[in-house]
């Protein structure tokens, strides 16, 4: 008998009847896009939930990265991490800038602040760190370096929805932060994303940029793009926001169960909660030391797959190994020993809000029995 497939993620979906009611409102209003009622309502609700003053919605999590670099007029070289989703580096490339890879630290899988200064050249204008797996990077240290060299900081916070340090949102750090509301993330609007900034003037400029640069009926102030979000997605997102706390609480229980079950398995490492941090449990990566565990990461990954338990090798391969980027001198594995090691050891176990006890037992069993 073949076991039912356990997927890595499962999207948070609004109640269909409630969604249907909102669709009726949209149909009645005949206002389906361009900063409609649900769009304004969702931006406001997200500001409150995320504890930030300014947020602009986007059609996905990649366009806010592109737009942040535009809004801050970034040129030259941008320091970033190879241990992320390709969109992080692509956004730098699409802006005609050169990505410069800096290694990560084991503690967070985020950029290692101790290695940033050595990568700075006269052409460096910005740093783009990632709160990988929603684990906050060392924001204070990064800001000190940015201030010292006059650099902008744009955080790819695609994984960090709702993450707080000492009661303060991580989205408040740096010059801007971006979010992704893709179906696989903790919070989704089908596809979607957002850009967080810290003052009204910047929010205004971002809103121009995501609407072709229009600043009025007859005035275009910048070569903007189209990243406007329609009313259907905003209504969907508004309903999902009401249940995201429950989803995060469910995910936390899964993380606790995994930690308890795997703590004595030799050759397996995983992250504990960080003191003072409100985590969102967006991923549950485990790292396999093949010599101690008695099996390589890939052997375990494919064994799980055969048994219909899907893991994900996030983030393998490193962005710096793809053909587009491997020619850069900073892409050399010698420059990125920690990222290279983590990428070769990682499996993200299934993690979502509706994993059953039986599912978790099967997943744990895959890792514990070799
Ligand atoms: C998901 C993700 C993105 C891109 O978001 P999309 O909504 O898929 O465009 C960017 N960066 C990171 C780190 C991501 O995980």
Tab-separated table of C-alpha atoms and ligand atoms in Angstrom:
chain	number	residue	atom	x	y	z
A	1	UNK	CA	0.000	0.000	0.000
A	2	UNK	CA	1.284	3.428	-0.878
A	3	UNK	CA	1.088	5.998	1.905
A	4	UNK	CA	-0.616	9.281	1.160
A	5	UNK	CA	1.794	11.996	0.146
A	6	UNK	CA	2.938	14.468	2.781
A	7	UNK	CA	3.809	17.747	1.108
A	8	UNK	CA	6.318	20.279	2.441
A	9	UNK	CA	3.789	23.099	2.600
A	10	UNK	CA	0.063	23.587	2.410
A	11	UNK	CA	-1.473	26.991	1.701
A	12	UNK	CA	-3.490	28.848	4.308
A	13	UNK	CA	-6.934	29.178	2.687
A	14	UNK	CA	-9.807	31.449	3.735
A	15	UNK	CA	-13.233	30.069	4.522
A	16	UNK	CA	-15.032	29.749	1.176
A	17	UNK	CA	-18.407	31.062	2.368
A	18	UNK	CA	-16.813	34.172	3.860
A	19	UNK	CA	-14.769	34.664	0.695
A	20	UNK	CA	-17.915	34.325	-1.386
A	21	UNK	CA	-19.600	37.095	0.605
A	22	UNK	CA	-16.696	39.427	-0.113
A	23	UNK	CA	-16.709	38.475	-3.787
A	24	UNK	CA	-20.373	39.529	-3.928
A	25	UNK	CA	-19.384	42.925	-2.510
A	26	UNK	CA	-16.666	43.322	-5.131
A	27	UNK	CA	-19.048	42.297	-7.932
A	28	UNK	CA	-21.639	44.780	-6.684
A	29	UNK	CA	-19.119	47.620	-6.485
A	30	UNK	CA	-17.633	46.844	-9.925
A	31	UNK	CA	-14.322	48.188	-8.587
A	32	UNK	CA	-11.899	45.324	-9.183
A	33	UNK	CA	-8.428	46.891	-9.033
A	34	UNK	CA	-6.454	50.196	-8.670
A	35	UNK	CA	-6.378	50.898	-4.941
A	36	UNK	CA	-9.924	49.765	-4.191
A	37	UNK	CA	-11.651	49.407	-0.844
A	38	UNK	CA	-10.186	45.977	0.004
A	39	UNK	CA	-6.733	47.121	-1.074
A	40	UNK	CA	-6.830	50.057	1.347
A	41	UNK	CA	-8.357	47.860	4.045
A	42	UNK	CA	-5.648	45.198	3.678
A	43	UNK	CA	-2.758	47.700	3.738
A	44	UNK	CA	-4.171	49.174	6.933
A	45	UNK	CA	-4.760	45.785	8.568
A	46	UNK	CA	-1.253	44.612	7.640
A	47	UNK	CA	0.293	47.781	9.126
A	48	UNK	CA	-1.493	47.009	12.381
A	49	UNK	CA	-0.687	43.304	12.418
A	50	UNK	CA	2.958	43.788	11.453
A	51	UNK	CA	3.381	46.890	13.654
A	52	UNK	CA	4.807	49.066	10.883
A	53	UNK	CA	3.573	52.503	9.766
A	54	UNK	CA	3.870	52.126	5.970
A	55	UNK	CA	3.305	49.181	3.685
A	56	UNK	CA	2.686	48.944	-0.072
A	57	UNK	CA	1.120	45.824	-1.577
A	58	UNK	CA	2.674	44.144	-4.613
A	59	UNK	CA	1.616	41.327	-6.936
A	60	UNK	CA	4.406	39.036	-5.698
A	61	UNK	CA	7.498	39.050	-3.476
A	62	UNK	CA	10.008	39.692	-6.254
A	63	UNK	CA	8.679	43.047	-7.517
A	64	UNK	CA	9.124	44.772	-4.116
A	65	UNK	CA	12.805	43.736	-4.214
A	66	UNK	CA	13.178	45.244	-7.694
A	67	UNK	CA	11.257	48.340	-6.663
A	68	UNK	CA	13.189	48.868	-3.409
A	69	UNK	CA	16.440	49.065	-5.386
A	70	UNK	CA	14.779	51.518	-7.816
A	71	UNK	CA	13.274	53.655	-5.062
A	72	UNK	CA	16.633	53.967	-3.294
A	73	UNK	CA	18.436	54.516	-6.646
A	74	UNK	CA	20.922	51.746	-5.935
A	75	UNK	CA	23.802	51.392	-8.413
A	76	UNK	CA	27.156	49.604	-8.540
A	77	UNK	CA	27.659	46.685	-6.171
A	78	UNK	CA	25.215	45.171	-3.690
A	79	UNK	CA	26.414	42.843	-0.953
A	80	UNK	CA	24.137	39.850	-0.431
A	81	UNK	CA	23.870	36.209	0.612
A	82	UNK	CA	24.105	33.165	-1.663
A	83	UNK	CA	21.918	31.164	0.761
A	84	UNK	CA	18.477	32.299	-0.388
A	85	UNK	CA	15.867	31.966	-3.092
A	86	UNK	CA	17.149	33.128	-6.508
A	87	UNK	CA	14.837	36.166	-6.554
A	88	UNK	CA	17.084	37.924	-4.016
A	89	UNK	CA	20.087	38.002	-6.362
A	90	UNK	CA	17.997	38.322	-9.528
A	91	UNK	CA	16.578	41.619	-8.262
A	92	UNK	CA	20.102	43.040	-8.005
A	93	UNK	CA	20.985	41.793	-11.491
A	94	UNK	CA	17.751	43.135	-13.053
A	95	UNK	CA	18.655	46.562	-11.707
A	96	UNK	CA	21.953	46.421	-13.566
A	97	UNK	CA	23.919	46.087	-10.327
A	98	UNK	CA	26.574	43.543	-9.456
A	99	UNK	CA	25.775	41.096	-6.649
A	100	UNK	CA	28.672	40.468	-4.261
A	101	UNK	CA	28.263	37.297	-2.219
A	102	UNK	CA	29.284	37.218	1.428
A	103	UNK	CA	29.283	34.008	3.483
A	104	UNK	CA	26.635	33.203	6.107
A	105	UNK	CA	26.924	32.328	9.788
A	106	UNK	CA	25.868	28.909	11.103
A	107	UNK	CA	23.921	30.445	13.944
A	108	UNK	CA	21.190	32.027	11.755
A	109	UNK	CA	21.975	31.006	8.148
A	110	UNK	CA	21.970	34.781	7.505
A	111	UNK	CA	24.802	36.963	6.204
A	112	UNK	CA	27.850	36.999	8.528
A	113	UNK	CA	28.378	40.619	9.646
A	114	UNK	CA	32.048	39.897	10.386
A	115	UNK	CA	32.640	39.218	6.696
A	116	UNK	CA	30.801	42.210	5.204
A	117	UNK	CA	33.508	44.869	5.538
A	118	UNK	CA	36.059	42.875	3.545
A	119	UNK	CA	33.601	42.800	0.610
A	120	UNK	CA	33.028	46.565	0.516
A	121	UNK	CA	34.611	48.452	-2.415
A	122	UNK	CA	34.227	52.075	-3.589
A	123	UNK	CA	31.359	50.807	-5.809
A	124	UNK	CA	29.327	49.291	-2.973
A	125	UNK	CA	26.056	51.129	-2.359
A	126	UNK	CA	23.841	48.663	-0.493
A	127	UNK	CA	23.536	45.480	1.547
A	128	UNK	CA	20.695	43.034	0.935
A	129	UNK	CA	20.488	40.497	3.773
A	130	UNK	CA	17.808	37.785	4.105
A	131	UNK	CA	16.106	36.728	7.337
A	132	UNK	CA	16.488	33.127	6.233
A	133	UNK	CA	13.800	30.755	7.619
A	134	UNK	CA	12.456	33.849	9.412
A	135	UNK	CA	15.458	33.882	11.752
A	136	UNK	CA	16.437	37.521	12.341
A	137	UNK	CA	19.939	38.385	11.118
A	138	UNK	CA	22.250	40.596	13.188
A	139	UNK	CA	20.492	43.852	12.245
A	140	UNK	CA	22.340	46.109	14.675
A	141	UNK	CA	25.775	45.056	13.467
A	142	UNK	CA	24.687	45.362	9.841
A	143	UNK	CA	23.354	48.880	10.441
A	144	UNK	CA	26.617	49.945	12.115
A	145	UNK	CA	28.554	48.854	9.037
A	146	UNK	CA	26.036	50.507	6.704
A	147	UNK	CA	26.278	53.780	8.626
A	148	UNK	CA	30.062	53.678	8.682
A	149	UNK	CA	30.285	53.293	4.874
A	150	UNK	CA	27.126	55.193	3.887
A	151	UNK	CA	25.302	52.150	2.525
A	152	UNK	CA	21.582	51.441	2.212
A	153	UNK	CA	20.136	48.258	3.713
A	154	UNK	CA	17.251	46.389	2.067
A	155	UNK	CA	16.055	43.302	3.917
A	156	UNK	CA	14.536	40.432	1.991
A	157	UNK	CA	12.067	39.507	4.731
A	158	UNK	CA	10.092	37.074	2.543
A	159	UNK	CA	10.300	34.470	5.339
A	160	UNK	CA	9.844	36.861	8.254
A	161	UNK	CA	6.109	37.654	8.299
A	162	UNK	CA	5.211	38.571	11.886
A	163	UNK	CA	8.715	38.011	13.279
A	164	UNK	CA	9.583	40.302	16.178
A	165	UNK	CA	12.638	40.897	18.362
A	166	UNK	CA	11.888	42.190	21.872
A	167	UNK	CA	8.372	43.162	20.761
A	168	UNK	CA	9.572	45.104	17.715
A	169	UNK	CA	9.005	43.998	14.117
A	170	UNK	CA	12.146	43.034	12.182
A	171	UNK	CA	10.560	44.961	9.289
A	172	UNK	CA	11.550	48.202	11.013
A	173	UNK	CA	15.253	47.593	10.430
A	174	UNK	CA	17.252	49.081	7.573
A	175	UNK	CA	15.879	51.351	4.852
A	176	UNK	CA	13.230	48.959	3.537
A	177	UNK	CA	12.028	45.378	3.939
A	178	UNK	CA	10.221	43.184	1.454
A	179	UNK	CA	7.677	40.425	2.068
A	180	UNK	CA	6.347	37.590	-0.071
A	181	UNK	CA	2.737	36.431	0.198
A	182	UNK	CA	3.231	33.433	-2.070
A	183	UNK	CA	1.102	30.324	-1.493
A	184	UNK	CA	4.024	28.508	0.167
A	185	UNK	CA	4.654	31.219	2.756
A	186	UNK	CA	3.191	31.496	6.281
A	187	UNK	CA	0.716	34.115	5.042
A	188	UNK	CA	-0.452	34.234	1.429
A	189	UNK	CA	-2.655	36.296	-0.867
A	190	UNK	CA	-2.494	33.553	-3.580
A	191	UNK	CA	0.478	35.381	-5.106
A	192	UNK	CA	1.519	38.639	-3.510
A	193	UNK	CA	4.073	40.641	-1.629
A	194	UNK	CA	4.755	43.961	0.034
A	195	UNK	CA	7.347	46.650	0.556
A	196	UNK	CA	7.762	48.213	3.997
A	197	UNK	CA	9.308	51.667	4.379
A	198	UNK	CA	9.556	54.181	7.210
A	199	UNK	CA	8.151	57.500	6.003
A	200	UNK	CA	5.210	58.827	4.052
A	201	UNK	CA	7.245	60.392	1.252
A	202	UNK	CA	8.961	57.111	0.489
A	203	UNK	CA	5.624	55.248	0.589
A	204	UNK	CA	4.275	57.767	-1.931
A	205	UNK	CA	7.230	57.197	-4.257
A	206	UNK	CA	6.864	53.412	-3.982
A	207	UNK	CA	3.163	53.696	-4.832
A	208	UNK	CA	4.051	55.760	-7.915
A	209	UNK	CA	6.663	53.217	-8.939
A	210	UNK	CA	4.256	50.276	-8.728
A	211	UNK	CA	1.705	52.142	-10.880
A	212	UNK	CA	3.820	52.971	-13.969
A	213	UNK	CA	5.187	56.083	-12.239
A	214	UNK	CA	1.807	57.867	-12.417
A	215	UNK	CA	1.579	60.722	-9.904
A	216	UNK	CA	-1.724	61.995	-11.300
A	217	UNK	CA	-3.890	61.683	-14.392
A	218	UNK	CA	-1.404	63.364	-16.677
A	219	UNK	CA	1.874	63.184	-14.783
A	220	UNK	CA	4.488	60.412	-14.831
A	221	UNK	CA	7.375	60.974	-12.427
A	222	UNK	CA	9.424	57.795	-12.855
A	223	UNK	CA	9.829	54.814	-15.186
A	224	UNK	CA	7.551	52.682	-13.026
A	225	UNK	CA	6.228	49.167	-13.361
A	226	UNK	CA	2.816	47.576	-12.906
A	227	UNK	CA	2.527	45.721	-9.606
A	228	UNK	CA	-0.973	46.717	-8.533
A	229	UNK	CA	-2.990	44.182	-6.563
A	230	UNK	CA	-6.617	43.455	-7.464
A	231	UNK	CA	-9.563	43.484	-5.069
A	232	UNK	CA	-10.114	39.710	-5.169
A	233	UNK	CA	-6.658	39.011	-3.803
A	234	UNK	CA	-6.964	41.769	-1.222
A	235	UNK	CA	-10.264	40.357	0.074
A	236	UNK	CA	-8.695	36.888	0.205
A	237	UNK	CA	-5.678	38.323	2.031
A	238	UNK	CA	-7.867	40.173	4.490
A	239	UNK	CA	-9.637	36.937	5.464
A	240	UNK	CA	-6.342	35.063	5.748
A	241	UNK	CA	-4.919	37.680	8.084
A	242	UNK	CA	-7.627	36.803	10.611
A	243	UNK	CA	-6.394	33.210	10.844
A	244	UNK	CA	-2.643	33.630	10.532
A	245	UNK	CA	-2.045	33.684	14.316
A	246	UNK	CA	-3.749	30.302	14.624
A	247	UNK	CA	-1.675	28.997	11.723
A	248	UNK	CA	1.544	30.159	13.409
A	249	UNK	CA	0.451	28.556	16.703
A	250	UNK	CA	-0.132	25.250	14.882
A	251	UNK	CA	3.285	25.502	13.248
A	252	UNK	CA	4.893	26.129	16.620
A	253	UNK	CA	3.419	22.852	17.899
A	254	UNK	CA	4.906	21.029	14.915
A	255	UNK	CA	8.330	22.569	15.624
A	256	UNK	CA	8.093	21.540	19.291
A	257	UNK	CA	7.176	17.989	18.320
A	258	UNK	CA	10.090	17.735	15.849
A	259	UNK	CA	12.583	19.103	18.391
A	260	UNK	CA	11.464	16.731	21.103
A	261	UNK	CA	11.621	13.710	18.780
A	262	UNK	CA	14.943	14.553	17.101
A	263	UNK	CA	16.971	15.949	19.987
A	264	UNK	CA	18.858	12.706	20.645
A	265	UNK	CA	19.447	11.661	17.040
A	266	UNK	CA	23.187	11.921	16.486
A	267	UNK	CA	24.324	13.774	13.379
A	268	UNK	CA	21.133	15.907	13.184
A	269	UNK	CA	21.188	19.600	14.098
A	270	UNK	CA	18.290	22.053	14.116
A	271	UNK	CA	17.561	25.554	15.385
A	272	UNK	CA	16.164	26.336	18.814
A	273	UNK	CA	14.039	29.425	19.412
A	274	UNK	CA	16.116	32.587	19.902
A	275	UNK	CA	15.631	34.476	23.185
A	276	UNK	CA	13.289	37.491	22.869
A	277	UNK	CA	12.190	36.508	19.366
A	278	UNK	CA	8.618	35.915	18.221
A	279	UNK	CA	9.207	33.258	15.563
A	280	UNK	CA	6.786	32.374	12.765
A	281	UNK	CA	7.965	28.758	12.278
A	282	UNK	CA	7.968	29.238	8.539
A	283	UNK	CA	10.410	26.358	7.953
A	284	UNK	CA	11.934	23.518	9.937
A	285	UNK	CA	15.406	22.898	8.500
A	286	UNK	CA	17.513	20.032	9.810
A	287	UNK	CA	21.229	19.725	9.020
A	288	UNK	CA	22.769	16.313	8.513
A	289	UNK	CA	26.326	15.455	9.421
A	290	UNK	CA	26.656	12.383	7.198
A	291	UNK	CA	29.565	10.808	9.141
A	292	UNK	CA	27.714	10.963	12.452
A	293	UNK	CA	24.238	10.242	11.107
A	294	UNK	CA	25.361	7.334	8.927
A	295	UNK	CA	23.592	8.565	5.812
A	296	UNK	CA	24.121	11.551	3.528
A	297	UNK	CA	21.611	14.345	3.196
A	298	UNK	CA	20.675	13.188	-0.302
A	299	UNK	CA	20.291	9.577	0.801
A	300	UNK	CA	17.806	10.674	3.472
A	301	UNK	CA	16.060	13.099	1.110
A	302	UNK	CA	15.455	10.419	-1.533
A	303	UNK	CA	14.484	7.775	1.035
A	304	UNK	CA	11.819	10.166	2.333
A	305	UNK	CA	10.656	10.841	-1.216
A	306	UNK	CA	10.288	7.120	-1.922
A	307	UNK	CA	8.029	6.855	1.111
A	308	UNK	CA	5.985	9.836	-0.103
A	309	UNK	CA	7.292	12.240	2.539
A	310	UNK	CA	8.476	15.324	0.673
A	311	UNK	CA	11.290	17.399	2.143
A	312	UNK	CA	12.976	20.323	0.464
A	313	UNK	CA	16.647	21.073	0.073
A	314	UNK	CA	16.288	24.781	0.848
A	315	UNK	CA	18.738	26.349	-0.075
A	316	UNK	CA	20.549	23.947	-2.316
A	317	UNK	CA	22.129	24.617	-4.750
A	318	UNK	CA	23.469	27.980	-3.622
A	319	UNK	CA	22.523	30.922	-5.878
A	320	UNK	CA	26.251	31.516	-6.441
A	321	UNK	CA	26.543	28.140	-8.227
A	322	UNK	CA	23.976	28.906	-10.959
A	323	UNK	CA	25.477	29.639	-14.386
A	324	UNK	CA	24.364	33.292	-14.307
A	325	UNK	CA	26.399	34.006	-11.191
A	326	UNK	CA	29.184	31.443	-10.917
A	327	UNK	CA	31.615	33.592	-12.883
A	328	UNK	CA	31.623	36.307	-10.212
A	329	UNK	CA	34.765	36.203	-8.075
A	330	UNK	CA	32.668	36.344	-4.871
A	331	UNK	CA	30.800	33.203	-6.042
A	332	UNK	CA	33.818	30.961	-5.468
A	333	UNK	CA	33.040	28.195	-2.917
A	334	UNK	CA	36.323	29.165	-1.215
A	335	UNK	CA	34.692	32.505	-0.395
A	336	UNK	CA	31.548	30.774	0.905
A	337	UNK	CA	32.596	27.793	3.060
A	338	UNK	CA	29.763	27.991	5.603
A	339	UNK	CA	27.016	28.498	3.001
A	340	UNK	CA	28.447	25.627	0.952
A	341	UNK	CA	28.441	23.324	3.985
A	342	UNK	CA	24.900	24.261	5.090
A	343	UNK	CA	23.564	23.866	1.538
A	344	UNK	CA	24.990	20.338	1.428
A	345	UNK	CA	23.524	19.358	4.797
A	346	UNK	CA	20.039	20.854	4.813
A	347	UNK	CA	16.601	19.323	4.463
A	348	UNK	CA	13.514	21.331	5.354
A	349	UNK	CA	10.989	18.951	6.875
A	350	UNK	CA	7.305	19.382	6.002
A	351	UNK	CA	5.997	22.401	7.911
A	352	UNK	CA	2.507	23.865	7.745
A	353	UNK	CA	-0.552	24.641	9.832
A	354	UNK	CA	-2.484	21.435	9.240
A	355	UNK	CA	-0.003	18.598	9.712
A	356	UNK	CA	-1.745	15.818	11.666
A	357	UNK	CA	-0.220	13.827	14.520
A	358	UNK	CA	-0.063	10.828	12.175
A	359	UNK	CA	1.754	12.892	9.529
A	360	UNK	CA	4.293	14.088	12.086
A	361	UNK	CA	4.865	10.519	13.302
A	362	UNK	CA	5.584	9.381	9.747
A	363	UNK	CA	7.961	12.301	9.121
A	364	UNK	CA	9.845	11.763	12.390
A	365	UNK	CA	10.024	8.048	11.713
A	366	UNK	CA	11.734	8.725	8.378
A	367	UNK	CA	14.510	10.646	10.094
A	368	UNK	CA	14.894	8.436	13.187
A	369	UNK	CA	14.899	4.989	11.521
A	370	UNK	CA	17.617	4.634	8.901
B	1	LIG	C1	9.557	33.466	-1.833
B	1	LIG	C2	10.780	34.302	-1.813
B	1	LIG	C3	10.959	35.428	-2.652
B	1	LIG	C4	10.076	35.717	-3.825
B	1	LIG	O1	8.765	35.834	-3.560
B	1	LIG	P1	7.682	35.551	-4.705
B	1	LIG	O2	6.421	35.962	-4.029
B	1	LIG	O3	7.736	34.086	-5.013
B	1	LIG	O4	8.022	36.398	-5.862
B	1	LIG	C5	12.060	36.231	-2.471
B	1	LIG	N1	12.979	35.947	-1.534
B	1	LIG	C6	12.875	34.880	-0.725
B	1	LIG	C7	13.922	34.638	0.295
B	1	LIG	C8	11.783	33.998	-0.863
B	1	LIG	O5	11.714	32.905	-0.099
